[in-house]
PDB file of N, CA and C in Angstrom:
ATOM      1  N   UNK A 359       0.834  -1.178   0.000  1.00 47.00           N
ATOM      2  CA  UNK A 359       0.000   0.000   0.000  1.00 47.00           C
ATOM      3  C   UNK A 359       0.876   1.236   0.000  1.00 47.00           C
ATOM      4  N   UNK A 360       0.479   2.233  -0.747  1.00 48.00           N
ATOM      5  CA  UNK A 360       1.196   3.500  -0.754  1.00 48.00           C
ATOM      6  C   UNK A 360       0.330   4.523  -0.041  1.00 48.00           C
ATOM      7  N   UNK A 361       0.794   4.970   1.122  1.00 53.00           N
ATOM      8  CA  UNK A 361       0.067   6.023   1.818  1.00 53.00           C
ATOM      9  C   UNK A 361       0.270   7.325   1.071  1.00 53.00           C
ATOM     10  N   UNK A 362      -0.753   8.104   0.979  1.00 49.00           N
ATOM     11  CA  UNK A 362      -0.698   9.346   0.214  1.00 49.00           C
ATOM     12  C   UNK A 362       0.149  10.395   0.912  1.00 49.00           C
ATOM     13  N   UNK A 363       0.691  11.274   0.113  1.00 48.00           N
ATOM     14  CA  UNK A 363       1.499  12.368   0.648  1.00 48.00           C
ATOM     15  C   UNK A 363       0.604  13.395   1.325  1.00 48.00           C
ATOM     16  N   UNK A 364       1.222  14.312   2.053  1.00 46.00           N
ATOM     17  CA  UNK A 364       0.468  15.352   2.744  1.00 46.00           C
ATOM     18  C   UNK A 364      -0.409  16.150   1.792  1.00 46.00           C
ATOM     19  N   UNK A 365       0.090  16.472   0.609  1.00 42.00           N
ATOM     20  CA  UNK A 365      -0.703  17.267  -0.328  1.00 42.00           C
ATOM     21  C   UNK A 365      -1.900  16.481  -0.854  1.00 42.00           C
ATOM     22  N   UNK A 366      -1.766  15.179  -0.990  1.00 47.00           N
ATOM     23  CA  UNK A 366      -2.871  14.350  -1.466  1.00 47.00           C
ATOM     24  C   UNK A 366      -3.922  14.164  -0.385  1.00 47.00           C
ATOM     25  N   UNK A 367      -3.512  14.119   0.861  1.00 47.00           N
ATOM     26  CA  UNK A 367      -4.460  13.808   1.922  1.00 47.00           C
ATOM     27  C   UNK A 367      -5.399  14.954   2.232  1.00 47.00           C
ATOM     28  N   UNK A 368      -5.001  16.182   1.976  1.00 39.00           N
ATOM     29  CA  UNK A 368      -5.810  17.335   2.353  1.00 39.00           C
ATOM     30  C   UNK A 368      -7.211  17.275   1.755  1.00 39.00           C
ATOM     31  N   UNK A 369      -7.330  16.837   0.527  1.00 43.00           N
ATOM     32  CA  UNK A 369      -8.629  16.788  -0.123  1.00 43.00           C
ATOM     33  C   UNK A 369      -9.411  15.523   0.227  1.00 43.00           C
ATOM     34  N   UNK A 370      -8.759  14.562   0.837  1.00 49.00           N
ATOM     35  CA  UNK A 370      -9.380  13.265   1.081  1.00 49.00           C
ATOM     36  C   UNK A 370     -10.122  13.192   2.413  1.00 49.00           C
ATOM     37  N   UNK A 371      -9.908  14.122   3.331  1.00 55.00           N
ATOM     38  CA  UNK A 371     -10.361  13.926   4.694  1.00 55.00           C
ATOM     39  C   UNK A 371     -11.297  15.013   5.199  1.00 55.00           C
ATOM     40  N   UNK A 372     -12.453  15.134   4.589  1.00 59.00           N
ATOM     41  CA  UNK A 372     -13.379  16.144   5.084  1.00 59.00           C
ATOM     42  C   UNK A 372     -13.960  15.734   6.433  1.00 59.00           C
ATOM     43  N   UNK A 373     -13.923  16.624   7.368  1.00 88.00           N
ATOM     44  CA  UNK A 373     -14.627  16.428   8.641  1.00 88.00           C
ATOM     45  C   UNK A 373     -14.315  15.113   9.349  1.00 88.00           C
ATOM     46  N   UNK A 374     -13.066  14.874   9.620  1.00 95.00           N
ATOM     47  CA  UNK A 374     -12.683  13.684  10.378  1.00 95.00           C
ATOM     48  C   UNK A 374     -13.031  13.906  11.848  1.00 95.00           C
ATOM     49  N   UNK A 375     -13.841  13.025  12.392  1.00 96.00           N
ATOM     50  CA  UNK A 375     -14.249  13.136  13.792  1.00 96.00           C
ATOM     51  C   UNK A 375     -13.163  12.584  14.707  1.00 96.00           C
ATOM     52  N   UNK A 376     -13.063  13.159  15.901  1.00 96.00           N
ATOM     53  CA  UNK A 376     -12.142  12.611  16.894  1.00 96.00           C
ATOM     54  C   UNK A 376     -12.608  11.227  17.329  1.00 96.00           C
ATOM     55  N   UNK A 377     -13.920  11.038  17.369  1.00 97.00           N
ATOM     56  CA  UNK A 377     -14.508   9.728  17.636  1.00 97.00           C
ATOM     57  C   UNK A 377     -15.609   9.490  16.609  1.00 97.00           C
ATOM     58  N   UNK A 378     -15.570   8.330  15.999  1.00 97.00           N
ATOM     59  CA  UNK A 378     -16.585   7.975  15.006  1.00 97.00           C
ATOM     60  C   UNK A 378     -17.940   7.865  15.707  1.00 97.00           C
ATOM     61  N   UNK A 379     -18.985   8.456  15.142  1.00 96.00           N
ATOM     62  CA  UNK A 379     -20.324   8.283  15.717  1.00 96.00           C
ATOM     63  C   UNK A 379     -20.704   6.802  15.667  1.00 96.00           C
ATOM     64  N   UNK A 380     -20.997   6.222  16.812  1.00 95.00           N
ATOM     65  CA  UNK A 380     -21.247   4.784  16.868  1.00 95.00           C
ATOM     66  C   UNK A 380     -22.732   4.486  16.799  1.00 95.00           C
ATOM     67  N   UNK A 381     -23.059   3.454  16.047  1.00 95.00           N
ATOM     68  CA  UNK A 381     -24.419   2.960  15.908  1.00 95.00           C
ATOM     69  C   UNK A 381     -24.322   1.497  15.501  1.00 95.00           C
ATOM     70  N   UNK A 382     -25.381   0.757  15.751  1.00 94.00           N
ATOM     71  CA  UNK A 382     -25.416  -0.632  15.294  1.00 94.00           C
ATOM     72  C   UNK A 382     -25.860  -0.725  13.838  1.00 94.00           C
ATOM     73  N   UNK A 383     -26.066   0.420  13.217  1.00 94.00           N
ATOM     74  CA  UNK A 383     -26.423   0.495  11.803  1.00 94.00           C
ATOM     75  C   UNK A 383     -25.441   1.415  11.101  1.00 94.00           C
ATOM     76  N   UNK A 384     -25.387   1.293   9.772  1.00 94.00           N
ATOM     77  CA  UNK A 384     -24.562   2.219   8.998  1.00 94.00           C
ATOM     78  C   UNK A 384     -25.056   3.638   9.217  1.00 94.00           C
ATOM     79  N   UNK A 385     -24.127   4.550   9.308  1.00 95.00           N
ATOM     80  CA  UNK A 385     -24.475   5.956   9.496  1.00 95.00           C
ATOM     81  C   UNK A 385     -24.065   6.748   8.257  1.00 95.00           C
ATOM     82  N   UNK A 386     -24.515   7.976   8.195  1.00 94.00           N
ATOM     83  CA  UNK A 386     -24.076   8.838   7.094  1.00 94.00           C
ATOM     84  C   UNK A 386     -22.568   9.060   7.190  1.00 94.00           C
ATOM     85  N   UNK A 387     -22.030   9.108   8.412  1.00 96.00           N
ATOM     86  CA  UNK A 387     -20.582   9.256   8.580  1.00 96.00           C
ATOM     87  C   UNK A 387     -19.860   8.056   7.955  1.00 96.00           C
ATOM     88  N   UNK A 388     -20.385   6.852   8.191  1.00 95.00           N
ATOM     89  CA  UNK A 388     -19.783   5.649   7.600  1.00 95.00           C
ATOM     90  C   UNK A 388     -19.764   5.746   6.077  1.00 95.00           C
ATOM     91  N   UNK A 389     -20.860   6.132   5.506  1.00 92.00           N
ATOM     92  CA  UNK A 389     -20.948   6.218   4.045  1.00 92.00           C
ATOM     93  C   UNK A 389     -19.995   7.278   3.497  1.00 92.00           C
ATOM     94  N   UNK A 390     -19.881   8.391   4.194  1.00 94.00           N
ATOM     95  CA  UNK A 390     -18.993   9.469   3.754  1.00 94.00           C
ATOM     96  C   UNK A 390     -17.515   9.114   3.925  1.00 94.00           C
ATOM     97  N   UNK A 391     -17.215   8.228   4.863  1.00 95.00           N
ATOM     98  CA  UNK A 391     -15.821   7.922   5.188  1.00 95.00           C
ATOM     99  C   UNK A 391     -15.430   6.482   4.866  1.00 95.00           C
ATOM    100  N   UNK A 392     -16.222   5.833   4.020  1.00 93.00           N
ATOM    101  CA  UNK A 392     -15.959   4.443   3.656  1.00 93.00           C
ATOM    102  C   UNK A 392     -14.551   4.265   3.094  1.00 93.00           C
ATOM    103  N   UNK A 393     -14.115   5.182   2.243  1.00 95.00           N
ATOM    104  CA  UNK A 393     -12.769   5.102   1.666  1.00 95.00           C
ATOM    105  C   UNK A 393     -11.704   5.215   2.749  1.00 95.00           C
ATOM    106  N   UNK A 394     -11.950   6.043   3.748  1.00 97.00           N
ATOM    107  CA  UNK A 394     -11.014   6.175   4.873  1.00 97.00           C
ATOM    108  C   UNK A 394     -10.892   4.832   5.588  1.00 97.00           C
ATOM    109  N   UNK A 395     -12.024   4.181   5.848  1.00 97.00           N
ATOM    110  CA  UNK A 395     -11.993   2.873   6.513  1.00 97.00           C
ATOM    111  C   UNK A 395     -11.176   1.867   5.702  1.00 97.00           C
ATOM    112  N   UNK A 396     -11.391   1.853   4.401  1.00 97.00           N
ATOM    113  CA  UNK A 396     -10.645   0.922   3.547  1.00 97.00           C
ATOM    114  C   UNK A 396      -9.151   1.211   3.585  1.00 97.00           C
ATOM    115  N   UNK A 397      -8.787   2.470   3.534  1.00 98.00           N
ATOM    116  CA  UNK A 397      -7.368   2.843   3.582  1.00 98.00           C
ATOM    117  C   UNK A 397      -6.746   2.455   4.920  1.00 98.00           C
ATOM    118  N   UNK A 398      -7.496   2.615   6.006  1.00 98.00           N
ATOM    119  CA  UNK A 398      -6.992   2.230   7.326  1.00 98.00           C
ATOM    120  C   UNK A 398      -6.781   0.721   7.389  1.00 98.00           C
ATOM    121  N   UNK A 399      -7.747  -0.050   6.921  1.00 98.00           N
ATOM    122  CA  UNK A 399      -7.601  -1.508   6.940  1.00 98.00           C
ATOM    123  C   UNK A 399      -6.407  -1.948   6.101  1.00 98.00           C
ATOM    124  N   UNK A 400      -6.232  -1.327   4.958  1.00 98.00           N
ATOM    125  CA  UNK A 400      -5.099  -1.633   4.088  1.00 98.00           C
ATOM    126  C   UNK A 400      -3.784  -1.286   4.782  1.00 98.00           C
ATOM    127  N   UNK A 401      -3.732  -0.127   5.414  1.00 98.00           N
ATOM    128  CA  UNK A 401      -2.517   0.295   6.113  1.00 98.00           C
ATOM    129  C   UNK A 401      -2.213  -0.623   7.296  1.00 98.00           C
ATOM    130  N   UNK A 402      -3.241  -1.046   8.016  1.00 98.00           N
ATOM    131  CA  UNK A 402      -3.042  -1.988   9.126  1.00 98.00           C
ATOM    132  C   UNK A 402      -2.468  -3.306   8.610  1.00 98.00           C
ATOM    133  N   UNK A 403      -2.996  -3.781   7.495  1.00 98.00           N
ATOM    134  CA  UNK A 403      -2.494  -5.024   6.906  1.00 98.00           C
ATOM    135  C   UNK A 403      -1.037  -4.895   6.484  1.00 98.00           C
ATOM    136  N   UNK A 404      -0.631  -3.676   6.130  1.00 98.00           N
ATOM    137  CA  UNK A 404       0.758  -3.414   5.732  1.00 98.00           C
ATOM    138  C   UNK A 404       1.644  -3.010   6.906  1.00 98.00           C
ATOM    139  N   UNK A 405       1.101  -3.126   8.122  1.00 98.00           N
ATOM    140  CA  UNK A 405       1.844  -2.790   9.344  1.00 98.00           C
ATOM    141  C   UNK A 405       2.339  -1.346   9.382  1.00 98.00           C
ATOM    142  N   UNK A 406       1.544  -0.424   8.856  1.00 98.00           N
ATOM    143  CA  UNK A 406       1.881   1.000   8.955  1.00 98.00           C
ATOM    144  C   UNK A 406       1.798   1.416  10.421  1.00 98.00           C
ATOM    145  N   UNK A 407       2.592   2.374  10.805  1.00 98.00           N
ATOM    146  CA  UNK A 407       2.568   2.843  12.192  1.00 98.00           C
ATOM    147  C   UNK A 407       1.315   3.681  12.435  1.00 98.00           C
ATOM    148  N   UNK A 408       0.931   3.766  13.711  1.00 98.00           N
ATOM    149  CA  UNK A 408      -0.220   4.586  14.067  1.00 98.00           C
ATOM    150  C   UNK A 408       0.018   6.041  13.683  1.00 98.00           C
ATOM    151  N   UNK A 409       1.225   6.510  13.900  1.00 97.00           N
ATOM    152  CA  UNK A 409       1.544   7.903  13.568  1.00 97.00           C
ATOM    153  C   UNK A 409       1.389   8.152  12.074  1.00 97.00           C
ATOM    154  N   UNK A 410       1.879   7.218  11.276  1.00 98.00           N
ATOM    155  CA  UNK A 410       1.791   7.358   9.825  1.00 98.00           C
ATOM    156  C   UNK A 410       0.333   7.354   9.363  1.00 98.00           C
ATOM    157  N   UNK A 411      -0.468   6.447   9.923  1.00 98.00           N
ATOM    158  CA  UNK A 411      -1.876   6.382   9.530  1.00 98.00           C
ATOM    159  C   UNK A 411      -2.627   7.641   9.948  1.00 98.00           C
ATOM    160  N   UNK A 412      -2.374   8.107  11.165  1.00 98.00           N
ATOM    161  CA  UNK A 412      -3.066   9.314  11.639  1.00 98.00           C
ATOM    162  C   UNK A 412      -2.757  10.501  10.745  1.00 98.00           C
ATOM    163  N   UNK A 413      -1.493  10.648  10.402  1.00 97.00           N
ATOM    164  CA  UNK A 413      -1.097  11.807   9.603  1.00 97.00           C
ATOM    165  C   UNK A 413      -1.527  11.682   8.151  1.00 97.00           C
ATOM    166  N   UNK A 414      -1.250  10.551   7.547  1.00 97.00           N
ATOM    167  CA  UNK A 414      -1.461  10.430   6.103  1.00 97.00           C
ATOM    168  C   UNK A 414      -2.878  10.052   5.703  1.00 97.00           C
ATOM    169  N   UNK A 415      -3.593   9.379   6.576  1.00 97.00           N
ATOM    170  CA  UNK A 415      -4.959   8.993   6.223  1.00 97.00           C
ATOM    171  C   UNK A 415      -5.975   9.950   6.844  1.00 97.00           C
ATOM    172  N   UNK A 416      -5.807  10.237   8.135  1.00 97.00           N
ATOM    173  CA  UNK A 416      -6.772  11.108   8.800  1.00 97.00           C
ATOM    174  C   UNK A 416      -6.424  12.585   8.689  1.00 97.00           C
ATOM    175  N   UNK A 417      -5.175  12.869   8.355  1.00 96.00           N
ATOM    176  CA  UNK A 417      -4.770  14.266   8.231  1.00 96.00           C
ATOM    177  C   UNK A 417      -4.538  14.952   9.558  1.00 96.00           C
ATOM    178  N   UNK A 418      -4.248  14.169  10.601  1.00 96.00           N
ATOM    179  CA  UNK A 418      -3.977  14.723  11.927  1.00 96.00           C
ATOM    180  C   UNK A 418      -2.504  14.515  12.228  1.00 96.00           C
ATOM    181  N   UNK A 419      -1.786  15.575  12.468  1.00 96.00           N
ATOM    182  CA  UNK A 419      -0.347  15.498  12.718  1.00 96.00           C
ATOM    183  C   UNK A 419      -0.097  15.061  14.159  1.00 96.00           C
ATOM    184  N   UNK A 420       0.407  13.844  14.363  1.00 97.00           N
ATOM    185  CA  UNK A 420       0.620  13.348  15.722  1.00 97.00           C
ATOM    186  C   UNK A 420       1.732  14.077  16.474  1.00 97.00           C
ATOM    187  N   UNK A 421       2.597  14.785  15.778  1.00 97.00           N
ATOM    188  CA  UNK A 421       3.627  15.546  16.488  1.00 97.00           C
ATOM    189  C   UNK A 421       3.046  16.830  17.077  1.00 97.00           C
ATOM    190  N   UNK A 422       1.938  17.291  16.532  1.00 97.00           N
ATOM    191  CA  UNK A 422       1.274  18.489  17.043  1.00 97.00           C
ATOM    192  C   UNK A 422       0.198  18.130  18.066  1.00 97.00           C
ATOM    193  N   UNK A 423      -0.578  17.096  17.782  1.00 96.00           N
ATOM    194  CA  UNK A 423      -1.689  16.707  18.656  1.00 96.00           C
ATOM    195  C   UNK A 423      -1.721  15.190  18.818  1.00 96.00           C
ATOM    196  N   UNK A 424      -0.775  14.630  19.592  1.00 97.00           N
ATOM    197  CA  UNK A 424      -0.667  13.172  19.688  1.00 97.00           C
ATOM    198  C   UNK A 424      -1.879  12.493  20.315  1.00 97.00           C
ATOM    199  N   UNK A 425      -2.501  13.117  21.295  1.00 97.00           N
ATOM    200  CA  UNK A 425      -3.657  12.501  21.950  1.00 97.00           C
ATOM    201  C   UNK A 425      -4.828  12.407  20.973  1.00 97.00           C
ATOM    202  N   UNK A 426      -5.121  13.503  20.290  1.00 97.00           N
ATOM    203  CA  UNK A 426      -6.213  13.509  19.308  1.00 97.00           C
ATOM    204  C   UNK A 426      -5.927  12.540  18.171  1.00 97.00           C
ATOM    205  N   UNK A 427      -4.694  12.517  17.688  1.00 97.00           N
ATOM    206  CA  UNK A 427      -4.335  11.639  16.570  1.00 97.00           C
ATOM    207  C   UNK A 427      -4.588  10.179  16.922  1.00 97.00           C
ATOM    208  N   UNK A 428      -4.142   9.759  18.097  1.00 98.00           N
ATOM    209  CA  UNK A 428      -4.307   8.366  18.511  1.00 98.00           C
ATOM    210  C   UNK A 428      -5.771   8.034  18.781  1.00 98.00           C
ATOM    211  N   UNK A 429      -6.477   8.939  19.440  1.00 98.00           N
ATOM    212  CA  UNK A 429      -7.890   8.714  19.743  1.00 98.00           C
ATOM    213  C   UNK A 429      -8.700   8.571  18.454  1.00 98.00           C
ATOM    214  N   UNK A 430      -8.482   9.477  17.512  1.00 98.00           N
ATOM    215  CA  UNK A 430      -9.221   9.431  16.246  1.00 98.00           C
ATOM    216  C   UNK A 430      -8.876   8.176  15.457  1.00 98.00           C
ATOM    217  N   UNK A 431      -7.600   7.844  15.401  1.00 98.00           N
ATOM    218  CA  UNK A 431      -7.196   6.661  14.649  1.00 98.00           C
ATOM    219  C   UNK A 431      -7.819   5.403  15.235  1.00 98.00           C
ATOM    220  N   UNK A 432      -7.722   5.237  16.537  1.00 98.00           N
ATOM    221  CA  UNK A 432      -8.272   4.017  17.158  1.00 98.00           C
ATOM    222  C   UNK A 432      -9.782   3.926  16.968  1.00 98.00           C
ATOM    223  N   UNK A 433     -10.457   5.057  17.042  1.00 98.00           N
ATOM    224  CA  UNK A 433     -11.898   5.067  16.813  1.00 98.00           C
ATOM    225  C   UNK A 433     -12.229   4.637  15.382  1.00 98.00           C
ATOM    226  N   UNK A 434     -11.465   5.132  14.419  1.00 98.00           N
ATOM    227  CA  UNK A 434     -11.698   4.771  13.017  1.00 98.00           C
ATOM    228  C   UNK A 434     -11.303   3.319  12.737  1.00 98.00           C
ATOM    229  N   UNK A 435     -10.263   2.828  13.388  1.00 99.00           N
ATOM    230  CA  UNK A 435      -9.897   1.412  13.248  1.00 99.00           C
ATOM    231  C   UNK A 435     -11.026   0.533  13.782  1.00 99.00           C
ATOM    232  N   UNK A 436     -11.560   0.879  14.952  1.00 98.00           N
ATOM    233  CA  UNK A 436     -12.659   0.098  15.529  1.00 98.00           C
ATOM    234  C   UNK A 436     -13.861   0.059  14.583  1.00 98.00           C
ATOM    235  N   UNK A 437     -14.191   1.208  14.012  1.00 98.00           N
ATOM    236  CA  UNK A 437     -15.353   1.257  13.122  1.00 98.00           C
ATOM    237  C   UNK A 437     -15.071   0.522  11.813  1.00 98.00           C
ATOM    238  N   UNK A 438     -13.868   0.626  11.311  1.00 98.00           N
ATOM    239  CA  UNK A 438     -13.504  -0.104  10.095  1.00 98.00           C
ATOM    240  C   UNK A 438     -13.626  -1.606  10.327  1.00 98.00           C
ATOM    241  N   UNK A 439     -13.185  -2.066  11.486  1.00 98.00           N
ATOM    242  CA  UNK A 439     -13.321  -3.490  11.816  1.00 98.00           C
ATOM    243  C   UNK A 439     -14.788  -3.883  11.949  1.00 98.00           C
ATOM    244  N   UNK A 440     -15.608  -3.011  12.529  1.00 97.00           N
ATOM    245  CA  UNK A 440     -17.040  -3.278  12.625  1.00 97.00           C
ATOM    246  C   UNK A 440     -17.643  -3.402  11.226  1.00 97.00           C
ATOM    247  N   UNK A 441     -17.196  -2.541  10.323  1.00 95.00           N
ATOM    248  CA  UNK A 441     -17.722  -2.572   8.951  1.00 95.00           C
ATOM    249  C   UNK A 441     -17.458  -3.919   8.279  1.00 95.00           C
ATOM    250  N   UNK A 442     -16.277  -4.500   8.491  1.00 94.00           N
ATOM    251  CA  UNK A 442     -15.960  -5.757   7.808  1.00 94.00           C
ATOM    252  C   UNK A 442     -16.530  -6.978   8.515  1.00 94.00           C
ATOM    253  N   UNK A 443     -16.948  -6.831   9.773  1.00 94.00           N
ATOM    254  CA  UNK A 443     -17.525  -7.975  10.475  1.00 94.00           C
ATOM    255  C   UNK A 443     -19.046  -7.929  10.544  1.00 94.00           C
ATOM    256  N   UNK A 444     -19.623  -6.743  10.530  1.00 93.00           N
ATOM    257  CA  UNK A 444     -21.064  -6.591  10.718  1.00 93.00           C
ATOM    258  C   UNK A 444     -21.698  -5.624   9.728  1.00 93.00           C
ATOM    259  N   UNK A 445     -21.156  -4.440   9.636  1.00 91.00           N
ATOM    260  CA  UNK A 445     -21.766  -3.360   8.865  1.00 91.00           C
ATOM    261  C   UNK A 445     -21.922  -3.628   7.385  1.00 91.00           C
ATOM    262  N   UNK A 446     -21.042  -4.450   6.831  1.00 88.00           N
ATOM    263  CA  UNK A 446     -21.101  -4.725   5.390  1.00 88.00           C
ATOM    264  C   UNK A 446     -22.442  -5.339   4.983  1.00 88.00           C
ATOM    265  N   UNK A 447     -23.097  -6.031   5.911  1.00 88.00           N
ATOM    266  CA  UNK A 447     -24.364  -6.694   5.587  1.00 88.00           C
ATOM    267  C   UNK A 447     -25.410  -5.688   5.108  1.00 88.00           C
ATOM    268  N   UNK A 448     -25.386  -4.494   5.701  1.00 87.00           N
ATOM    269  CA  UNK A 448     -26.341  -3.460   5.284  1.00 87.00           C
ATOM    270  C   UNK A 448     -26.050  -2.952   3.877  1.00 87.00           C
ATOM    271  N   UNK A 449     -24.791  -2.993   3.486  1.00 80.00           N
ATOM    272  CA  UNK A 449     -24.437  -2.536   2.142  1.00 80.00           C
ATOM    273  C   UNK A 449     -25.053  -3.424   1.069  1.00 80.00           C
ATOM    274  N   UNK A 450     -25.212  -4.709   1.397  1.00 81.00           N
ATOM    275  CA  UNK A 450     -25.699  -5.672   0.411  1.00 81.00           C
ATOM    276  C   UNK A 450     -27.155  -6.066   0.607  1.00 81.00           C
ATOM    277  N   UNK A 451     -27.787  -5.551   1.640  1.00 79.00           N
ATOM    278  CA  UNK A 451     -29.194  -5.874   1.889  1.00 79.00           C
ATOM    279  C   UNK A 451     -30.077  -5.074   0.938  1.00 79.00           C
ATOM    280  N   UNK A 452     -31.019  -5.768   0.356  1.00 61.00           N
ATOM    281  CA  UNK A 452     -32.046  -5.172  -0.483  1.00 61.00           C
ATOM    282  C   UNK A 452     -31.576  -4.154  -1.378  1.00 61.00           C
TER     283      UNK A 452
END
């Protein structure tokens, strides 16, 4: 996987939440950030560091705001994992 450069990421990350809005159903946030979830899962599979994922995928600089970067990343990782274990069913229903 090739993580995008800083200039590429700026346009990719509209309104990244510090914590993903949680629901047992797909949310509008999930639909808007589906590509982010896929990129995170891909980066995790490639053993990218948390700092690299936070900066290049979420657009949060961990050297400036390490607490926010880690919190947001872990929240998005959790939701991405939920999407591949449970949430995907709604994508294919009816």
